[in-house]
mmCIF file of C-alpha atoms in Angstrom:
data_model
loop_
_atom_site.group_PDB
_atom_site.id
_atom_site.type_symbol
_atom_site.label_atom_id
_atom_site.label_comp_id
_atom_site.label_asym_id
_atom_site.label_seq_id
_atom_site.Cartn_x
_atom_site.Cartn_y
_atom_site.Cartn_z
ATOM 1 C CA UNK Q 80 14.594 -9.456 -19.336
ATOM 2 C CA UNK Q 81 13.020 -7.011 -17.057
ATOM 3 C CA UNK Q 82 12.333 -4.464 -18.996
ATOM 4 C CA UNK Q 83 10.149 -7.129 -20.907
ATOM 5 C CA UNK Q 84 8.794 -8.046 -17.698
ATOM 6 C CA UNK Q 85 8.094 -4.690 -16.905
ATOM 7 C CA UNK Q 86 5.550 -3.652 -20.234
ATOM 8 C CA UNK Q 87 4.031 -7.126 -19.444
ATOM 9 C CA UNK Q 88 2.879 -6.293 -15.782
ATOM 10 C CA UNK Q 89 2.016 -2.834 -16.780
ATOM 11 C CA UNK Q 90 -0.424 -4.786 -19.538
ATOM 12 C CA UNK Q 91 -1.809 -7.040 -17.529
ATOM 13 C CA UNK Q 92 -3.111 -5.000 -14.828
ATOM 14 C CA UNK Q 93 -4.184 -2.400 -17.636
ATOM 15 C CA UNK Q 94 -6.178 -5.532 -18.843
ATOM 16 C CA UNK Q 95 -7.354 -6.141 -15.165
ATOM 17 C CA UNK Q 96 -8.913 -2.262 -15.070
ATOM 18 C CA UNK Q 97 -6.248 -1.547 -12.485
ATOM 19 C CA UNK Q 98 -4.254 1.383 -14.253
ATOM 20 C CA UNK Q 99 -5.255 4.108 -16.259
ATOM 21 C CA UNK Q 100 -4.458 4.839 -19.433
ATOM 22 C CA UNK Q 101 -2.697 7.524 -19.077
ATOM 23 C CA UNK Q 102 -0.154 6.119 -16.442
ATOM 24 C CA UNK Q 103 -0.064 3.443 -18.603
ATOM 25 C CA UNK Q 104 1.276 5.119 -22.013
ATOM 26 C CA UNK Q 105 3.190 7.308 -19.557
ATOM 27 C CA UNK Q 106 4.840 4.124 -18.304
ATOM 28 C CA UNK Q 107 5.753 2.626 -21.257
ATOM 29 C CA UNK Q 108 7.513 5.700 -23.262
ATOM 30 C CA UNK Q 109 9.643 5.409 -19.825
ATOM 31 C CA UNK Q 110 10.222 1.691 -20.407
ATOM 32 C CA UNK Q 111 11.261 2.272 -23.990
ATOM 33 C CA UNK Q 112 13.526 5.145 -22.885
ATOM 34 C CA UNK Q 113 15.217 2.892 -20.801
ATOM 35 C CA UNK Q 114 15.320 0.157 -23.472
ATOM 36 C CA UNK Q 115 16.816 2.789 -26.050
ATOM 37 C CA UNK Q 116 19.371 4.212 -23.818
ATOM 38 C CA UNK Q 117 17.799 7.781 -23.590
ATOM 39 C CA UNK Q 118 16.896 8.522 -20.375
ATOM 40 C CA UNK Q 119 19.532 11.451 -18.842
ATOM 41 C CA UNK Q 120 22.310 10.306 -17.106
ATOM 42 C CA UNK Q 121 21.975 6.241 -18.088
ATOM 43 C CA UNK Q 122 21.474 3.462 -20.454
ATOM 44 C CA UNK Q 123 19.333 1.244 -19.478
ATOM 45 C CA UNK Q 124 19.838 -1.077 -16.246
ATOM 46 C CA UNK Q 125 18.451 -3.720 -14.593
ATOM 47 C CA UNK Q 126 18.156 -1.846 -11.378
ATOM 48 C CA UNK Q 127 15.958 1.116 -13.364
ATOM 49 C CA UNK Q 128 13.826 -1.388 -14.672
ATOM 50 C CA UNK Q 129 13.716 -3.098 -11.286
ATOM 51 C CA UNK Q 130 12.696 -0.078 -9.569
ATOM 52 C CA UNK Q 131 9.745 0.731 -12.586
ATOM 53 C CA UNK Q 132 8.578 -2.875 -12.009
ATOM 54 C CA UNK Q 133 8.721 -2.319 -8.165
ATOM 55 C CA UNK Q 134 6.821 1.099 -8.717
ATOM 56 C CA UNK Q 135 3.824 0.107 -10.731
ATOM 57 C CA UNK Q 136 3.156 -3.429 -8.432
ATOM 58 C CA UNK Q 137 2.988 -0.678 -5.380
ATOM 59 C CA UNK Q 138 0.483 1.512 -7.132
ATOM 60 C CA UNK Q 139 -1.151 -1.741 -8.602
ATOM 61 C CA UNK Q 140 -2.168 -3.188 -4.965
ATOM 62 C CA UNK Q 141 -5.255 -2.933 -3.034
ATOM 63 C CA UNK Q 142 -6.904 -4.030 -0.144
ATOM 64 C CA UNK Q 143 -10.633 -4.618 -0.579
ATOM 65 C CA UNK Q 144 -11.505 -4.996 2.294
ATOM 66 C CA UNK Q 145 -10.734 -5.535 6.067
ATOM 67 C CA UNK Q 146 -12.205 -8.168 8.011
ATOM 68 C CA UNK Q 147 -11.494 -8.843 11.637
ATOM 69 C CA UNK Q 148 -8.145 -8.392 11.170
ATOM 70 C CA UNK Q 149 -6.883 -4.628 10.670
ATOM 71 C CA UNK Q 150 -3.581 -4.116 8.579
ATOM 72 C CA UNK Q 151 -0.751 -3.899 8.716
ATOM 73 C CA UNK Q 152 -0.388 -6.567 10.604
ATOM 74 C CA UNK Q 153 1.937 -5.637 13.519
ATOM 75 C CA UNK Q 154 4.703 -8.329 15.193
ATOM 76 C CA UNK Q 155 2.771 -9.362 18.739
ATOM 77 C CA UNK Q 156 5.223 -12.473 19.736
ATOM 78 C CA UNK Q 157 2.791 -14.841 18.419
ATOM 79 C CA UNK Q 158 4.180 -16.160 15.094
ATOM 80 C CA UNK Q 159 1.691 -15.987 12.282
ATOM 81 C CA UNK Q 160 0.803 -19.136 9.699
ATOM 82 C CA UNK Q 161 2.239 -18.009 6.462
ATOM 83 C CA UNK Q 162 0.354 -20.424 3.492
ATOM 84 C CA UNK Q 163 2.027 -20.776 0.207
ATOM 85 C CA UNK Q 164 1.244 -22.161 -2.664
ATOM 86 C CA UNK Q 165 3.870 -25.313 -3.416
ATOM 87 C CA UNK Q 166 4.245 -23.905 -6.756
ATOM 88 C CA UNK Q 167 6.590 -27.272 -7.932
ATOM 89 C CA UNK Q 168 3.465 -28.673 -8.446
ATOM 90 C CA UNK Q 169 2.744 -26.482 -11.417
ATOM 91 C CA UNK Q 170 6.302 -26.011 -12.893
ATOM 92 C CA UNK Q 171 5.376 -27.028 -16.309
ATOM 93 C CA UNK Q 172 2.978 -24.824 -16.696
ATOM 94 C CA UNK Q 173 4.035 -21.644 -15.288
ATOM 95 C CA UNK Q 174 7.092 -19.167 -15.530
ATOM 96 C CA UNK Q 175 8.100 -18.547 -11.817
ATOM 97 C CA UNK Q 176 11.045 -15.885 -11.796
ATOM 98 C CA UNK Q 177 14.133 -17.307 -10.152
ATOM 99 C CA UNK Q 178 12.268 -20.987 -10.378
ATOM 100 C CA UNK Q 179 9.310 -22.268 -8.253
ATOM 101 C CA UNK Q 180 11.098 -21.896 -5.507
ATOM 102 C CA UNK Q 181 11.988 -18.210 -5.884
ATOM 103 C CA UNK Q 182 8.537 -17.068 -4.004
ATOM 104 C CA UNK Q 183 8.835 -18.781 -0.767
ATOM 105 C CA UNK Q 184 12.451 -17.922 -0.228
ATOM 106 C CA UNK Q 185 11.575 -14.400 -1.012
ATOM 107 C CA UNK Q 186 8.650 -14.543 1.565
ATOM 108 C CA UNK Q 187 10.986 -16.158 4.004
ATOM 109 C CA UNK Q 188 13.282 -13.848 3.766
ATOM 110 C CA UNK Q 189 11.378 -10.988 4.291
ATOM 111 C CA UNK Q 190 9.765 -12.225 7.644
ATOM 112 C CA UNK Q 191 13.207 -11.984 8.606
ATOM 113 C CA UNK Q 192 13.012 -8.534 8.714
ATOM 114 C CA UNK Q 193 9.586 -8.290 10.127
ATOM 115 C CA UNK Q 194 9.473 -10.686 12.472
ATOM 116 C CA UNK Q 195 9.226 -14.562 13.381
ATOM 117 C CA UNK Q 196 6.481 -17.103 11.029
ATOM 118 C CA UNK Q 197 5.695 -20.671 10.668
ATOM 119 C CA UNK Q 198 5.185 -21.328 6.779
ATOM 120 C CA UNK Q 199 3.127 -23.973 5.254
ATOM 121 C CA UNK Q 200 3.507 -25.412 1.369
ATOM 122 C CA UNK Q 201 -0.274 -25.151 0.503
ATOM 123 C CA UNK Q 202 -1.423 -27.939 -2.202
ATOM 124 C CA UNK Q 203 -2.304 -26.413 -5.445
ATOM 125 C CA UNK Q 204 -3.365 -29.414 -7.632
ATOM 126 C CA UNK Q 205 -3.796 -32.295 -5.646
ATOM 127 C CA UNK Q 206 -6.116 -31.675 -2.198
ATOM 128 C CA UNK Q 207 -4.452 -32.804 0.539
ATOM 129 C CA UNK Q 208 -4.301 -30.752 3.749
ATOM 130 C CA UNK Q 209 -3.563 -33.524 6.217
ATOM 131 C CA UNK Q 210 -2.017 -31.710 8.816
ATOM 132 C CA UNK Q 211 -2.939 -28.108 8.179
ATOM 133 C CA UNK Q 212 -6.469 -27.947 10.438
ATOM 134 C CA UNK Q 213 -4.383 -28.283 13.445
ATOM 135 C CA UNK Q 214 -1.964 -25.430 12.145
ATOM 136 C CA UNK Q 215 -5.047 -23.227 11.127
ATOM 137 C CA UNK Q 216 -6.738 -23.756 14.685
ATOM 138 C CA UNK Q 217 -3.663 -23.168 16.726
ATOM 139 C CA UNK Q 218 -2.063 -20.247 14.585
ATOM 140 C CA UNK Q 219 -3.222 -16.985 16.134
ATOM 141 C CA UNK Q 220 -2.951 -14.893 12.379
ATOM 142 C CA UNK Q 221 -3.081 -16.785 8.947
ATOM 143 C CA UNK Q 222 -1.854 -15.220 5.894
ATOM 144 C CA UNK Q 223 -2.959 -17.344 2.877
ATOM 145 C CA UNK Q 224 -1.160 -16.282 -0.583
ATOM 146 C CA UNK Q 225 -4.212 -17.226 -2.700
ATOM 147 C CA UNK Q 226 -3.368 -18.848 -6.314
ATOM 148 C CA UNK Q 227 -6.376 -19.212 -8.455
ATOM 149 C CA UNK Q 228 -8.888 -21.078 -6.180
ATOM 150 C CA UNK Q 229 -11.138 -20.859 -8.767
ATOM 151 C CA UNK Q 230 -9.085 -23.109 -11.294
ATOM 152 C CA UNK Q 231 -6.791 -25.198 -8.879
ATOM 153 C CA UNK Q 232 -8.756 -27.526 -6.113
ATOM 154 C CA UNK Q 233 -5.944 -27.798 -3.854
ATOM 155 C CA UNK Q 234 -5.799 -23.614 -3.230
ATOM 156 C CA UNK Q 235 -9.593 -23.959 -2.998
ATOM 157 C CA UNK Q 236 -9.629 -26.623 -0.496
ATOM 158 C CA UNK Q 237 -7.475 -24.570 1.478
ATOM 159 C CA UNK Q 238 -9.589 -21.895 1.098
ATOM 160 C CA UNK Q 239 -12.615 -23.654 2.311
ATOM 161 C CA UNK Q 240 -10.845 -24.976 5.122
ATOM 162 C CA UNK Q 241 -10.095 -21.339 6.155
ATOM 163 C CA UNK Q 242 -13.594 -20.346 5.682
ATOM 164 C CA UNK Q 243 -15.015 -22.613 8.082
ATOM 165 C CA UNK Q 244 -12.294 -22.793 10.425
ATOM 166 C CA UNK Q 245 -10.397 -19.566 10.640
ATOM 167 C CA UNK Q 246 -11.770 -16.331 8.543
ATOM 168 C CA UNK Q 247 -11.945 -13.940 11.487
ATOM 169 C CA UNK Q 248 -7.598 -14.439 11.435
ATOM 170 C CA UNK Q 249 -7.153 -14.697 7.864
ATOM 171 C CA UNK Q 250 -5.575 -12.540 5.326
ATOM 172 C CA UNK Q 251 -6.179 -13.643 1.785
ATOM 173 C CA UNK Q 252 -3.585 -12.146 -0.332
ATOM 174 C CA UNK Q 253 -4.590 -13.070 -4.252
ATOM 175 C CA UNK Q 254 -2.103 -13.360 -6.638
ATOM 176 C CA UNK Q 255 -3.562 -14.705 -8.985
ATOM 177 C CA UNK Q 256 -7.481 -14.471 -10.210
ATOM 178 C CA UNK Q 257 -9.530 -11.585 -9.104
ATOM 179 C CA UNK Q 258 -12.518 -13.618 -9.458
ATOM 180 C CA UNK Q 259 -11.496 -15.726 -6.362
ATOM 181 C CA UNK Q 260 -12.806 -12.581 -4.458
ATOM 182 C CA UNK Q 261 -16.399 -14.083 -4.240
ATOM 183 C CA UNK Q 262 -14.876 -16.948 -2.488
ATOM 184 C CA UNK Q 263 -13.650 -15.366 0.267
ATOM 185 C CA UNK Q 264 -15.838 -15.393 3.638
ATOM 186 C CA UNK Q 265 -16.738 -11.422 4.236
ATOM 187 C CA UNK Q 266 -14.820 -11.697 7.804
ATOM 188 C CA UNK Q 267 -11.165 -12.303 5.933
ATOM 189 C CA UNK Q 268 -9.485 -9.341 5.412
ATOM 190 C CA UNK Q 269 -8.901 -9.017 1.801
ATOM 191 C CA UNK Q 270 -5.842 -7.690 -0.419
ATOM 192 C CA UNK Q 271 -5.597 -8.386 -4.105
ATOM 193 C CA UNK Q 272 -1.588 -8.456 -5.779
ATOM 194 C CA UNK Q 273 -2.998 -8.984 -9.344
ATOM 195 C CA UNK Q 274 -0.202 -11.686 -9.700
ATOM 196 C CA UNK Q 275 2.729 -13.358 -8.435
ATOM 197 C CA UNK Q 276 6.133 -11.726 -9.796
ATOM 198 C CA UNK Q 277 8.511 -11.255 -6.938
ATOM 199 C CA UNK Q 278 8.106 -6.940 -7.147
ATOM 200 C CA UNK Q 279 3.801 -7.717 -6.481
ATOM 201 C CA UNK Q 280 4.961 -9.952 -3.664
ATOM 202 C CA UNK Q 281 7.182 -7.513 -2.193
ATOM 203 C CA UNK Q 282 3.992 -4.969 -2.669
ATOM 204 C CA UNK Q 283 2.359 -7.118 -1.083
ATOM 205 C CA UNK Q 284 4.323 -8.230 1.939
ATOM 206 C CA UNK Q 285 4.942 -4.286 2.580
ATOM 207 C CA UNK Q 286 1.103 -3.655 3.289
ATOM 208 C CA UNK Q 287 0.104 -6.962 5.224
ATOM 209 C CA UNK Q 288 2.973 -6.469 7.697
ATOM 210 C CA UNK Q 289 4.435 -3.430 9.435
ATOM 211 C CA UNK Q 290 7.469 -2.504 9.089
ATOM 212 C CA UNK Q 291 8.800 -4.886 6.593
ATOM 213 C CA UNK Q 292 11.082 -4.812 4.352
#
């Protein structure tokens, strides 16, 4: 449920170094509040928990770095690539929230808000990016949503296609493995989720791009 979900974010970027302990225990006695019906007013809801979940993925995110490109990324009239991983090819191994699909209609639907994309399934197991060179060279802004390039070949041949071809446009969003931050060429700009639940996405989207959401 999602107060479940919520203690296992807040643990996981505790175990990532990305919250302090204090927020941390403070965050939890709130969680169990909720779960235990004490908090003034309310017993616990989905939207509360929501809104914690939504509340420590903001505080969680960070941009290490910017590269060529400056963010937010503001609408110009020139639709940017949006890559995502095609994460049907890791189903079985993976919880996705709402099903694999749930992150790319999420992403989708917030561009509605911001502004016009073209999206692109990136591979995440097998390695073929037939195709996606021409997209890279033509697109005038490239956000890649980086899962594990350091353990799955297809995200890192997409990666290294980026590298060569197109890191002075790219923003690598990570949502998955910190450690993929030594793969990144030192002209991407650089923003690290810390995972892939929809409330880091939406975290996410809302400091890439201006005005969304």
């Amino acid at each position: 449920n999602l107060q479940r979900e919520s203690v296992e974010l807040l643990r996981d970027l505790a175990a990532q170094g990305q919250l302090p302990q204090a927020r941390l225990e403070k965050s939890l006695k709130r969680i169990n509040a909720l779960t235990l019906g004490r908090l003034k007013n309310a017993a616990p809801s989905a939207q509360a928990a929501r809104a914690l979940s939504r509340k420590v993925a903001s505080a969680a995110i960070e941009v290490i770095r910017e590269g060529e490109l400056s963010l937010p990324l503001k609408p110009n009239g020139r639709p940017p690539l949006i890559l995502l991983p095609d994460f049907k090819e890791v189903q079985d191994r993976f919880t996705f929230e709402g099903g694999p699909l749930a992150p790319e209609r999420f992403v989708r639907e917030a561009c509605r808000a911001w502004g016009t994309a073209r999206f692109w399934r990136a591979p995440v197991q097998t390695q073929d990016t037939k195709g996606l060179l021409k997209a890279v060279r033509q697109a005038p802004r490239i956000v890649f949503f980086c899962f594990e390039a350091m353990r799955f070949p297809g995200q890192q041949a997409v990666l290294d296609l980026l590298n060569k071809e197109a890191p002075n446009k790219t923003v690598a969003c990570l949502i998955r493995g910190s450690w993929d931050r030594r793969r990144l060429d030192r002209r991407m700009t650089a923003v690290d989720a810390y995972g892939y639940r929809l409330c880091q996405l939406e975290a996410a989207f809302k400091t890439i791009f201006k005005g969304a959401l």
